[in-house]
C-alpha positions as a Python dict, from the first residue, in 0.01 Angstrom:
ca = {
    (1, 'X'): (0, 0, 0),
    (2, 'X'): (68, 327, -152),
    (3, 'X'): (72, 496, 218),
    (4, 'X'): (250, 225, 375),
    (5, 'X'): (514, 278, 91),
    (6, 'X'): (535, 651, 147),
    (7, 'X'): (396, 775, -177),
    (8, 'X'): (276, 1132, -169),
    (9, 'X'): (-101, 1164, -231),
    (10, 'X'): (-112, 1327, -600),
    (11, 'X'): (-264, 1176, -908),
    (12, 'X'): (39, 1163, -1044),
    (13, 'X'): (225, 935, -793),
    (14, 'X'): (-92, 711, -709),
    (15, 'X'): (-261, 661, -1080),
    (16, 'X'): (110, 547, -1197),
    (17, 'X'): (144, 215, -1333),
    (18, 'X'): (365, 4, -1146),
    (19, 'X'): (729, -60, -1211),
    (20, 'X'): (688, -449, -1279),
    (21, 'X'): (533, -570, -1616),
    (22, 'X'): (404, -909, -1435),
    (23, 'X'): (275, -744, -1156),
    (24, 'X'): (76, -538, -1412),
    (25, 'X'): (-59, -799, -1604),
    (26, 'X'): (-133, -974, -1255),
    (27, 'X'): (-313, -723, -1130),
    (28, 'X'): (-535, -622, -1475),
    (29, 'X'): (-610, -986, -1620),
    (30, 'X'): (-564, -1222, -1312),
    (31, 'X'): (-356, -1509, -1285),
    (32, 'X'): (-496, -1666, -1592),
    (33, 'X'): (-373, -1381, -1788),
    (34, 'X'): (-17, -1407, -1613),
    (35, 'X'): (44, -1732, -1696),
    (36, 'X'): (-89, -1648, -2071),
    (37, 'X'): (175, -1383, -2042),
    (38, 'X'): (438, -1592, -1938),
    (39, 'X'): (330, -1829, -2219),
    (40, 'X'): (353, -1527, -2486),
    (41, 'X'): (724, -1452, -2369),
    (42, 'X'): (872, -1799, -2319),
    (43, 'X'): (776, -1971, -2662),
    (44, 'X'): (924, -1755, -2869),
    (45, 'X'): (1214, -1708, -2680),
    (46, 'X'): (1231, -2142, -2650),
    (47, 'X'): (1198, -2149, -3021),
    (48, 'X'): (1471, -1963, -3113),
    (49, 'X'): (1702, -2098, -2881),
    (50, 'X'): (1591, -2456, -2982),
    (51, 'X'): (1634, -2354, -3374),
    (52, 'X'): (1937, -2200, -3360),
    (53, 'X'): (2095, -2486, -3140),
    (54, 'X'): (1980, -2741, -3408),
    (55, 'X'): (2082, -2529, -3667),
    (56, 'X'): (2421, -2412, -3539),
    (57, 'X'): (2581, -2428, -3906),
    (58, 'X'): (2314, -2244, -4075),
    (59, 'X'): (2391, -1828, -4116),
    (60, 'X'): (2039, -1794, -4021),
    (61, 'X'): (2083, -1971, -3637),
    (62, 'X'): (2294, -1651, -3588),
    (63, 'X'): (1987, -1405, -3610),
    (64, 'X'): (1757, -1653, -3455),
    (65, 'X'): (1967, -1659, -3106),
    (66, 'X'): (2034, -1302, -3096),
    (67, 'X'): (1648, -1200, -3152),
    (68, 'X'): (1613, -1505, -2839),
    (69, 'X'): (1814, -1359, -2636),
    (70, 'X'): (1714, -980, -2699),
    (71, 'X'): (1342, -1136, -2612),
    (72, 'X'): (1480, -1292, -2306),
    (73, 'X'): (1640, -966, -2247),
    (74, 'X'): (1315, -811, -2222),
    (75, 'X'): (1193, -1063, -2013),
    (76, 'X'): (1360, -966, -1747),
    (77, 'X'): (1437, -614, -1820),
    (78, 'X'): (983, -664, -1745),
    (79, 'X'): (1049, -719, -1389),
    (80, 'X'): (1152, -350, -1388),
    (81, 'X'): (942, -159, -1591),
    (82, 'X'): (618, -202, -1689),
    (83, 'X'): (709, -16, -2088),
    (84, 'X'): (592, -395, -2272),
    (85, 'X'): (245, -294, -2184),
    (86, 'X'): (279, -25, -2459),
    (87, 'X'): (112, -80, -2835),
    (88, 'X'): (489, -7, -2989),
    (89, 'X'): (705, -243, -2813),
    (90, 'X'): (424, -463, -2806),
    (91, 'X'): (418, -433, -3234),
    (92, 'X'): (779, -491, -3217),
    (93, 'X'): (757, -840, -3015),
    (94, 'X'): (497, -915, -3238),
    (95, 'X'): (797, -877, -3537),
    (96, 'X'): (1059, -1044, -3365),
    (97, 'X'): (811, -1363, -3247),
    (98, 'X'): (723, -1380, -3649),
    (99, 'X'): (1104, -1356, -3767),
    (100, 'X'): (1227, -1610, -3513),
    (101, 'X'): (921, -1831, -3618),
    (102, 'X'): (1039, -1797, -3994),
    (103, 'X'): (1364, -1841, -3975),
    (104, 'X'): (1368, -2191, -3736),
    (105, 'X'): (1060, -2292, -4033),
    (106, 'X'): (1301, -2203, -4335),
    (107, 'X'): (1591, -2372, -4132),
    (108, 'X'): (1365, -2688, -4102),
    (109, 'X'): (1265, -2660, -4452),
    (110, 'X'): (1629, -2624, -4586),
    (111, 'X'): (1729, -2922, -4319),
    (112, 'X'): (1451, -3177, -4487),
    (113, 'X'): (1532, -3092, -4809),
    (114, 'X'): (1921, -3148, -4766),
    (115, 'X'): (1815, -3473, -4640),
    (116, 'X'): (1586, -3601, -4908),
    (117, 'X'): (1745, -3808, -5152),
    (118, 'X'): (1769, -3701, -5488),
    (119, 'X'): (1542, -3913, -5691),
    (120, 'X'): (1249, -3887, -5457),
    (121, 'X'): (911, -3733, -5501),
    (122, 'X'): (822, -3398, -5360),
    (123, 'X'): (519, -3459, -5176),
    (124, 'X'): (461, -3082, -5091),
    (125, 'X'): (319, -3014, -5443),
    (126, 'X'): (-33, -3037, -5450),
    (127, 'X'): (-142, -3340, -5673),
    (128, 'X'): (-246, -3253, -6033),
    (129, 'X'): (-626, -3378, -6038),
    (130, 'X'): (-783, -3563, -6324),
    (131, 'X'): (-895, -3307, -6555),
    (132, 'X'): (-587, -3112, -6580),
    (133, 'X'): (-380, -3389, -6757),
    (134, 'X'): (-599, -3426, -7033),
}
């Protein structure tokens, strides 16, 4: 490929990685590992869209779809440069996957509890067993 392409014969130009993030991951872990891949950018990036449209009144919604889009961002910005394979942007997706997932949780939290009427029973608190109420 490389001659066909025109790339001079150096280790330099022929040990670089190539210029596509998919292709990458294609090429090291198979297509098992691509569609993993695909997987590990497209949830989080669903999620936040999903939680911020159902929460379009909450503050929080606001953060949620801009850390969606700047993963979608990155998405595509992968089909040109193969940089998400590093351990530093690959920490900071970690980050951003674990804020979006917090925020759409504490937005579904705050949305049940707005929604429970007020002389119900919390059933989140762990029930007191018999030996602590005597």
């Amino acid at each position: 490929y490389s001659d066909r392409a025109g790339v001079v014969w150096n280790s330099g130009s022929r040990g670089a990685n190539v210029h596509n993030t998919y292709l990458l991951v294609w090429a090291e872990t198979g297509f098992l590992g691509l569609a993993v891949f695909f997987a590990l950018m497209l949830i989080p990036i669903v999620i936040a869209l999903r939680g911020a449209w159902r929460n379009r009144k909450d503050p929080r919604s606001d953060l949620t779809l801009g850390l969606g889009i700047g993963l979608a961002i990155v998405s595509v910005h992968s089909l040109y440069e193969w940089v998400f394979v590093n351990y530093s942007v690959q920490v900071m997706f970690a980050i951003d996957a674990g804020i979006i997932t917090g925020l759409v949780r504490q937005m579904a939290v705050a949305k049940l509890n707005r929604r429970k009427p007020r002389g119900s029973v919390d059933t989140s608190k762990e029930m007191v067993t018999a030996h602590e109420t005597v």
